[in-house]
Tab-separated table of C-alpha atoms and ligand atoms in Angstrom:
chain	number	residue	atom	x	y	z
A	10	MET	CA	94.160	70.268	85.834
A	11	VAL	CA	97.872	68.959	86.659
A	12	ASN	CA	98.893	68.613	90.326
A	13	LEU	CA	102.510	68.645	91.198
A	14	SER	CA	104.525	68.055	94.269
A	15	VAL	CA	107.266	69.417	95.297
A	16	ASN	CA	108.970	67.328	98.585
A	17	ILE	CA	110.998	69.416	101.121
A	18	ASN	CA	113.456	66.790	102.638
A	19	SER	CA	115.016	69.661	105.385
A	20	GLU	CA	111.412	69.841	106.438
A	21	ASN	CA	109.940	66.446	105.848
A	22	THR	CA	106.835	68.216	103.997
A	23	SER	CA	105.873	69.103	100.549
A	24	TYR	CA	103.238	71.721	98.599
A	25	PRO	CA	101.338	71.169	95.675
A	26	ILE	CA	101.449	73.078	92.404
A	27	PHE	CA	98.318	73.108	90.527
A	28	ILE	CA	98.706	74.219	86.948
A	29	GLU	CA	95.044	74.626	85.364
A	30	ASN	CA	93.069	76.206	82.922
A	31	GLU	CA	90.191	77.072	84.658
A	32	GLU	CA	88.306	80.740	84.691
A	33	ILE	CA	90.519	82.826	86.822
A	34	GLN	CA	87.550	83.436	89.500
A	35	GLN	CA	87.680	79.310	89.755
A	36	THR	CA	91.528	79.891	90.958
A	37	PHE	CA	90.558	82.165	93.708
A	38	ASN	CA	87.917	80.212	95.009
A	39	GLU	CA	90.194	77.229	95.256
A	40	ILE	CA	92.842	79.352	97.234
A	41	LYS	CA	89.690	80.675	99.509
A	42	LEU	CA	88.895	76.768	99.690
A	43	LEU	CA	92.355	75.855	101.128
A	44	LEU	CA	92.228	78.745	103.567
A	45	GLU	CA	88.931	77.651	105.132
A	46	LYS	CA	88.170	80.427	107.658
A	47	ARG	CA	91.556	81.773	107.689
A	48	ASN	CA	92.072	85.578	107.534
A	49	TYR	CA	94.363	86.122	104.197
A	50	LEU	CA	96.344	89.695	103.087
A	51	ALA	CA	96.683	89.134	98.963
A	52	VAL	CA	99.499	91.372	97.719
A	53	VAL	CA	98.510	92.134	94.048
A	54	SER	CA	100.212	93.774	91.170
A	55	GLU	CA	98.634	96.887	89.969
A	56	LYS	CA	99.017	95.699	86.673
A	57	VAL	CA	96.860	92.776	87.475
A	58	GLU	CA	94.787	94.794	89.712
A	59	LYS	CA	93.502	97.095	87.096
A	60	LEU	CA	92.995	94.040	84.151
A	61	TYR	CA	91.449	91.256	86.574
A	62	GLY	CA	90.559	93.185	89.757
A	63	LYS	CA	87.107	92.641	89.300
A	64	ILE	CA	86.950	88.750	88.271
A	65	LEU	CA	89.454	88.316	91.242
A	66	ASN	CA	87.016	90.226	93.560
A	67	ILE	CA	89.323	90.422	96.392
A	68	PRO	CA	87.986	92.792	99.374
A	69	ARG	CA	89.476	96.127	99.745
A	70	GLU	CA	90.336	94.982	103.292
A	71	HIS	CA	92.370	92.163	102.148
A	72	LYS	CA	94.334	93.353	99.676
A	73	PHE	CA	97.508	95.295	98.959
A	74	VAL	CA	98.094	96.771	95.533
A	75	LEU	CA	101.496	97.170	94.602
A	76	LYS	CA	103.198	99.311	92.070
A	77	ASP	CA	104.627	97.469	88.916
A	78	GLY	CA	108.504	97.546	88.306
A	79	GLU	CA	111.750	95.953	90.352
A	80	LYS	CA	112.383	99.137	92.322
A	81	GLU	CA	109.370	98.349	93.898
A	82	LYS	CA	111.014	95.175	95.903
A	83	ASN	CA	112.246	97.136	98.260
A	84	PHE	CA	112.681	98.131	102.516
A	85	LYS	CA	110.172	100.404	102.034
A	86	ASN	CA	107.139	98.268	100.666
A	87	TYR	CA	108.424	95.430	102.866
A	88	LYS	CA	107.666	97.726	106.156
A	89	LYS	CA	104.125	99.367	104.200
A	90	ILE	CA	103.199	95.028	103.675
A	91	THR	CA	104.023	94.350	107.135
A	92	ASP	CA	102.447	96.965	108.503
A	93	CYS	CA	99.232	96.249	106.594
A	94	ALA	CA	99.172	92.656	108.118
A	95	LEU	CA	99.977	94.049	111.601
A	96	LYS	CA	97.001	96.242	111.209
A	97	MET	CA	94.910	93.729	109.809
A	98	LYS	CA	95.816	91.209	112.975
A	99	LEU	CA	96.458	88.462	110.896
A	100	THR	CA	97.855	85.355	112.869
A	101	ARG	CA	100.593	82.697	112.555
A	102	ARG	CA	97.277	80.696	111.358
A	103	ASP	CA	96.230	82.954	108.576
A	104	ALA	CA	98.471	83.474	105.150
A	105	ILE	CA	99.941	85.879	102.507
A	106	ILE	CA	99.141	85.512	98.673
A	107	ALA	CA	100.962	87.081	96.208
A	108	ILE	CA	99.421	87.707	93.093
A	109	GLY	CA	101.524	88.727	90.625
A	110	GLY	CA	105.033	88.722	88.508
A	111	GLY	CA	108.259	88.090	90.283
A	112	VAL	CA	108.675	90.963	92.005
A	113	VAL	CA	105.390	90.318	94.035
A	114	GLY	CA	105.795	87.000	94.419
A	115	ASP	CA	109.831	87.690	96.080
A	116	LEU	CA	108.389	90.498	98.420
A	117	ALA	CA	105.061	89.463	99.409
A	118	GLY	CA	107.500	86.025	99.782
A	119	PHE	CA	109.849	87.716	102.335
A	120	VAL	CA	107.172	89.205	104.474
A	121	ALA	CA	105.576	85.855	104.766
A	122	SER	CA	108.832	84.348	105.850
A	123	THR	CA	109.289	87.245	108.514
A	124	TYR	CA	105.968	88.248	109.347
A	125	MET	CA	105.415	86.581	112.910
A	126	ARG	CA	108.599	84.298	112.035
A	127	GLY	CA	106.600	82.294	109.479
A	128	ILE	CA	103.225	82.922	108.216
A	129	ASP	CA	101.510	80.319	105.390
A	130	PHE	CA	102.165	81.921	102.031
A	131	ILE	CA	100.463	81.185	98.385
A	132	GLN	CA	101.902	82.186	95.209
A	133	VAL	CA	99.707	83.006	91.966
A	134	PRO	CA	102.183	83.778	89.579
A	135	THR	CA	100.628	85.838	86.630
A	136	THR	CA	103.995	86.344	84.478
A	137	LEU	CA	105.394	83.497	82.288
A	138	LEU	CA	108.656	84.387	84.310
A	139	ALA	CA	107.207	83.563	87.801
A	140	CYS	CA	105.314	80.625	86.591
A	141	VAL	CA	108.556	78.675	85.239
A	142	ASP	CA	110.913	80.067	87.653
A	143	SER	CA	110.140	82.351	90.549
A	144	SER	CA	107.073	80.717	92.214
A	145	VAL	CA	108.828	77.508	92.638
A	146	GLY	CA	111.172	76.498	94.518
A	147	GLY	CA	111.530	78.991	97.947
A	148	LYS	CA	113.646	82.008	96.705
A	149	VAL	CA	112.319	85.470	97.986
A	150	ALA	CA	114.245	88.544	98.633
A	151	ILE	CA	114.107	92.292	98.600
A	152	ASP	CA	116.767	94.396	96.752
A	153	THR	CA	119.024	96.805	98.572
A	154	ASP	CA	121.229	100.207	97.412
A	155	PHE	CA	124.293	97.108	97.257
A	156	GLY	CA	122.503	95.367	95.020
A	157	LYS	CA	119.743	92.900	93.799
A	158	ASN	CA	117.801	90.204	96.142
A	159	LEU	CA	121.057	90.701	98.876
A	160	VAL	CA	118.359	90.580	101.723
A	161	GLY	CA	116.024	87.731	101.373
A	162	ALA	CA	115.436	84.001	102.385
A	163	PHE	CA	114.671	80.207	101.244
A	164	TYR	CA	111.037	79.964	102.071
A	165	GLN	CA	108.893	77.587	100.621
A	166	PRO	CA	105.141	78.478	99.367
A	167	LYS	CA	102.452	76.244	100.983
A	168	ALA	CA	100.772	76.081	97.252
A	169	VAL	CA	101.481	77.617	94.305
A	170	PHE	CA	98.473	77.995	91.734
A	171	ILE	CA	99.168	78.477	88.298
A	172	ASN	CA	96.642	79.771	85.160
A	173	PRO	CA	98.171	80.308	82.123
A	174	LYS	CA	94.791	82.368	81.179
A	175	PHE	CA	96.730	85.222	83.099
A	176	LEU	CA	99.258	85.006	80.318
A	177	LYS	CA	96.935	86.288	77.402
A	178	SER	CA	97.430	90.294	78.855
A	179	LEU	CA	101.508	89.897	78.512
A	180	ASP	CA	102.806	92.088	76.493
A	181	ASP	CA	105.468	90.658	74.101
A	182	ARG	CA	108.643	91.346	76.225
A	183	GLN	CA	107.347	90.050	79.345
A	184	PHE	CA	106.070	87.155	77.525
A	185	LYS	CA	109.632	86.716	75.714
A	186	THR	CA	111.398	87.010	79.249
A	187	GLY	CA	109.714	84.526	80.210
A	188	MET	CA	110.569	82.528	77.363
A	189	ALA	CA	114.126	82.914	77.835
A	190	GLU	CA	114.168	81.109	81.423
A	191	VAL	CA	111.931	78.097	78.914
A	192	VAL	CA	114.495	77.753	76.662
A	193	LYS	CA	117.255	77.759	79.094
A	194	TYR	CA	115.841	74.805	80.760
A	195	SER	CA	116.090	73.251	77.125
A	196	PHE	CA	119.602	73.555	77.640
A	197	ILE	CA	120.026	72.368	81.132
A	198	GLU	CA	117.622	69.436	80.729
A	199	LYS	CA	119.775	66.512	81.323
A	200	SER	CA	121.566	68.108	84.460
A	201	CYS	CA	118.414	69.008	86.129
A	202	LYS	CA	117.943	64.723	86.695
A	203	CYS	CA	114.468	64.741	86.141
A	204	GLU	CA	113.085	61.021	86.447
A	205	GLU	CA	110.665	61.479	83.606
A	206	GLU	CA	112.398	62.391	79.709
A	207	LEU	CA	110.708	65.650	79.225
A	208	ASN	CA	112.641	66.287	75.807
A	209	LEU	CA	111.651	70.271	75.990
A	210	THR	CA	114.475	70.859	72.958
A	211	ASN	CA	111.944	68.852	70.540
A	212	PHE	CA	108.698	70.170	72.213
A	213	LEU	CA	110.028	73.703	71.437
A	214	SER	CA	111.124	72.548	68.072
A	215	GLU	CA	107.779	71.164	67.431
A	216	LYS	CA	105.524	73.748	68.673
A	217	TYR	CA	107.046	76.862	68.993
A	218	GLU	CA	104.453	78.425	66.793
A	219	LYS	CA	101.349	77.647	68.868
A	220	ILE	CA	103.504	78.813	72.117
A	221	LEU	CA	104.202	82.113	70.228
A	222	ILE	CA	100.586	82.619	69.813
A	223	ARG	CA	100.027	81.428	73.276
A	224	ASP	CA	97.609	78.717	72.713
A	225	GLU	CA	96.561	77.761	76.303
A	226	LYS	CA	96.784	73.815	76.091
A	227	THR	CA	100.204	73.897	74.906
A	228	LEU	CA	101.478	76.774	77.596
A	229	LEU	CA	99.826	74.239	79.677
A	230	LYS	CA	102.079	71.762	78.399
A	231	LEU	CA	105.239	73.942	78.706
A	232	ILE	CA	104.553	75.118	81.975
A	233	GLU	CA	104.288	71.566	83.287
A	234	ILE	CA	107.405	70.563	81.833
A	235	CYS	CA	109.367	73.513	83.113
A	236	VAL	CA	108.279	73.246	86.715
A	237	LYS	CA	108.803	69.771	86.673
A	238	LEU	CA	112.362	70.497	85.896
A	239	LYS	CA	112.389	73.163	88.480
A	240	ILE	CA	111.383	70.866	90.939
A	241	SER	CA	113.654	68.136	90.226
A	242	VAL	CA	116.484	70.425	90.786
A	243	VAL	CA	115.008	72.201	93.893
A	244	GLU	CA	114.089	68.525	95.742
A	245	LYS	CA	117.563	67.557	95.373
A	246	ASP	CA	119.441	70.878	96.689
A	247	GLU	CA	117.094	73.260	98.102
A	248	LYS	CA	119.583	75.758	99.394
A	249	GLU	CA	121.450	75.955	96.583
A	250	SER	CA	124.780	74.299	97.785
A	251	GLY	CA	125.462	72.552	94.496
A	252	LEU	CA	122.773	71.080	91.578
A	253	ARG	CA	120.499	74.471	91.820
A	254	ARG	CA	123.904	76.520	90.438
A	255	ILE	CA	122.779	74.998	87.332
A	256	LEU	CA	119.536	77.068	86.679
A	257	ASN	CA	122.155	80.161	86.634
A	258	PHE	CA	123.083	79.088	82.956
A	259	GLY	CA	123.322	82.419	80.850
A	260	HIS	CA	122.837	84.577	84.437
A	261	THR	CA	126.748	84.835	85.344
A	262	TYR	CA	127.061	87.245	82.032
A	263	GLY	CA	123.722	87.854	81.840
A	264	HIS	CA	123.626	89.575	85.364
A	265	ALA	CA	126.287	92.027	84.435
A	266	ILE	CA	124.654	93.166	81.288
A	267	GLU	CA	121.798	94.092	84.054
A	268	LYS	CA	124.265	95.608	86.296
A	269	ILE	CA	125.903	97.494	83.592
A	270	THR	CA	122.451	99.002	81.693
A	271	LYS	CA	121.425	100.013	85.285
A	272	TYR	CA	118.533	97.064	85.154
A	273	LYS	CA	116.749	99.817	83.145
A	274	LYS	CA	117.478	99.187	79.379
A	275	PHE	CA	116.864	95.255	79.153
A	276	THR	CA	114.654	92.823	80.598
A	277	HIS	CA	115.505	89.458	82.534
A	278	GLY	CA	115.055	87.632	79.882
A	279	GLU	CA	116.897	89.528	77.264
A	280	ALA	CA	120.214	89.413	79.210
A	281	ILE	CA	120.144	85.989	80.342
A	282	VAL	CA	119.520	85.136	76.294
A	283	GLU	CA	122.667	86.902	75.674
A	284	GLY	CA	124.388	85.131	78.917
A	285	MET	CA	123.303	81.549	77.020
A	286	LYS	CA	125.025	82.586	73.768
A	287	PHE	CA	128.077	83.659	75.677
A	288	ALA	CA	128.255	80.471	77.791
A	289	PHE	CA	128.227	78.648	74.560
A	290	ASN	CA	130.867	80.699	73.401
A	291	LEU	CA	133.058	79.684	75.569
A	292	ALA	CA	132.304	76.513	75.948
A	293	VAL	CA	133.339	76.003	72.172
A	294	LYS	CA	136.278	77.961	73.171
A	295	LYS	CA	137.030	75.397	75.740
A	296	ASN	CA	136.606	72.673	73.691
A	297	LEU	CA	133.262	71.410	76.096
A	298	ILE	CA	131.235	71.230	72.990
A	299	ASP	CA	131.512	71.101	69.552
A	300	LYS	CA	130.124	73.717	66.815
A	301	ASN	CA	127.357	71.719	65.742
A	302	TYR	CA	125.734	71.948	69.303
A	303	LYS	CA	126.407	75.805	69.443
A	304	PHE	CA	124.418	76.260	65.732
A	305	LEU	CA	121.671	74.208	67.107
A	306	ALA	CA	120.799	76.165	70.395
A	307	ASP	CA	121.491	79.600	68.230
A	308	ASP	CA	118.347	77.723	66.019
A	309	VAL	CA	116.391	77.342	69.081
A	310	MET	CA	116.830	80.540	70.129
A	311	LYS	CA	115.998	82.618	66.627
A	312	LYS	CA	112.878	80.391	66.648
A	313	PHE	CA	111.420	82.965	69.769
A	314	ASN	CA	112.849	86.139	68.157
A	315	PHE	CA	114.406	87.176	70.981
A	316	VAL	CA	116.496	90.877	70.508
A	317	VAL	CA	119.934	90.817	69.572
A	318	LEU	CA	121.998	93.096	72.373
A	319	PRO	CA	125.060	94.981	71.796
A	320	GLN	CA	128.414	94.070	72.225
A	321	PHE	CA	129.415	95.688	76.027
A	322	SER	CA	133.341	96.108	76.677
A	323	LEU	CA	134.920	92.671	77.766
A	324	ASP	CA	136.752	94.756	80.575
A	325	LYS	CA	133.905	96.023	82.199
A	326	MET	CA	131.874	92.817	81.797
A	327	ILE	CA	134.988	90.522	83.576
A	328	GLU	CA	134.883	93.589	86.314
A	329	LEU	CA	130.930	93.075	87.122
A	330	MET	CA	131.400	89.331	86.936
A	331	CYS	CA	133.668	89.047	89.793
A	332	ALA	CA	131.536	91.320	91.761
A	333	ASP	CA	128.671	88.392	91.458
A	334	LYS	CA	127.824	86.970	94.465
A	335	LYS	CA	127.925	84.117	93.010
A	336	ALA	CA	131.821	84.317	92.140
A	337	THR	CA	134.490	82.740	94.573
A	338	SER	CA	137.111	85.044	95.976
A	339	GLN	CA	139.388	84.637	92.828
A	340	ASN	CA	136.971	82.968	90.385
A	341	ILE	CA	133.931	83.535	88.172
A	342	VAL	CA	131.719	80.520	88.451
A	343	PHE	CA	130.084	80.051	85.065
A	344	ILE	CA	127.609	77.079	84.041
A	345	LEU	CA	128.559	76.013	80.700
A	346	PRO	CA	127.241	73.568	78.200
A	347	THR	CA	129.284	70.242	78.124
A	348	ASP	CA	126.792	68.077	76.095
A	349	TYR	CA	123.362	68.086	74.237
A	350	SER	CA	120.695	69.643	77.366
A	351	ALA	CA	123.734	68.997	79.956
A	352	VAL	CA	125.605	71.896	81.645
A	353	GLU	CA	128.405	71.679	84.248
A	354	ALA	CA	129.571	74.481	86.822
A	355	PHE	CA	132.801	75.818	86.516
A	356	GLU	CA	135.337	78.687	88.026
A	357	ILE	CA	137.280	80.594	85.744
A	358	ASN	CA	139.752	83.152	86.581
A	359	PRO	CA	139.265	86.256	84.907
A	360	LYS	CA	142.818	86.241	83.562
A	361	GLU	CA	142.164	83.140	81.942
A	362	LEU	CA	138.420	84.330	80.595
A	363	GLU	CA	140.188	87.002	78.963
A	364	GLY	CA	143.037	84.777	76.930
A	365	ILE	CA	140.516	82.395	75.954
A	366	LEU	CA	137.791	84.527	74.691
A	367	GLN	CA	140.750	87.002	72.957
A	368	PHE	CA	141.884	82.882	71.309
A	369	LYS	CA	139.950	83.091	68.016
B	13	LIG	N1	116.092	81.264	89.604
B	13	LIG	C1	116.998	80.286	90.276
B	13	LIG	C2	116.313	79.569	91.313
B	13	LIG	O1	115.458	79.577	91.981
B	13	LIG	O2	117.788	79.112	91.955
């Protein structure tokens, strides 16, 4: 078992992240031990409930099963879960546990952040995307009619339990969407300023076959590397006032793809892969990196057979990127590669961007 710790300087506290390859029932027993005799509400994804409900064996009165899909991360379900906690008479001493992917974690975490002004929250991510990204770092939110994640909070969990056994049942598309974020870490590793040299790019090149067959030991190591990188970033910049922005590598263009296709056609990871390719292309055109690095990055991405997306109208994409919540008043913010495994934030004026991209 790997036991990592996230130090939250603003609160002078820390929380553990356990990465363990034990039986799933064992993971849940450990959570109950941690809670001692406190009351809890587990928000469980419908898919997880179907596949692992019997093994998890959570009593019905402690469980809220949430349908799958981004559209469930809404005000209505926020209210339903809050009402459920109120009916159960959860107090500030009790806890909310999220068992599922990013939607469950974000929504249950947002309820936890507001319930009685904050109740303990435990994350059990069951998708690769949630293991390496959303379960770590305390971003919780719901979507609104005006956009995704527009109402939320930074609310750190009390503990995170990661068990790669859950990943066996992910379909290929879901697994690959997580792999997109994994590959992203390899392109930003040096900028994460982690004390330990993890060399994710080498790990991916050497182990990609084992990763693709979801060898448990390899996944355990892979998740450990990514979580260490994420911890290093969020410890230095919990509330995204600087360094944390590097985690958005590939996301400026990626979010625009998700918007233009109404979040329906492509997964988050598929859009992010395209966003990373866009960022590499832009970096070459801006002479930030040489072409060899771009070819090397293409090779890493090819190993994981990500789908190739169609071309989108540049005008429309620029318009959408300008509307991104991370854009400044006039400029679009891009995280771009500047060296092998290193990135920096750049603010680029839309007109300038058009000019750069049209220049062959
Ligand atoms: N998913 C990006 C972040 O946690 O900041």
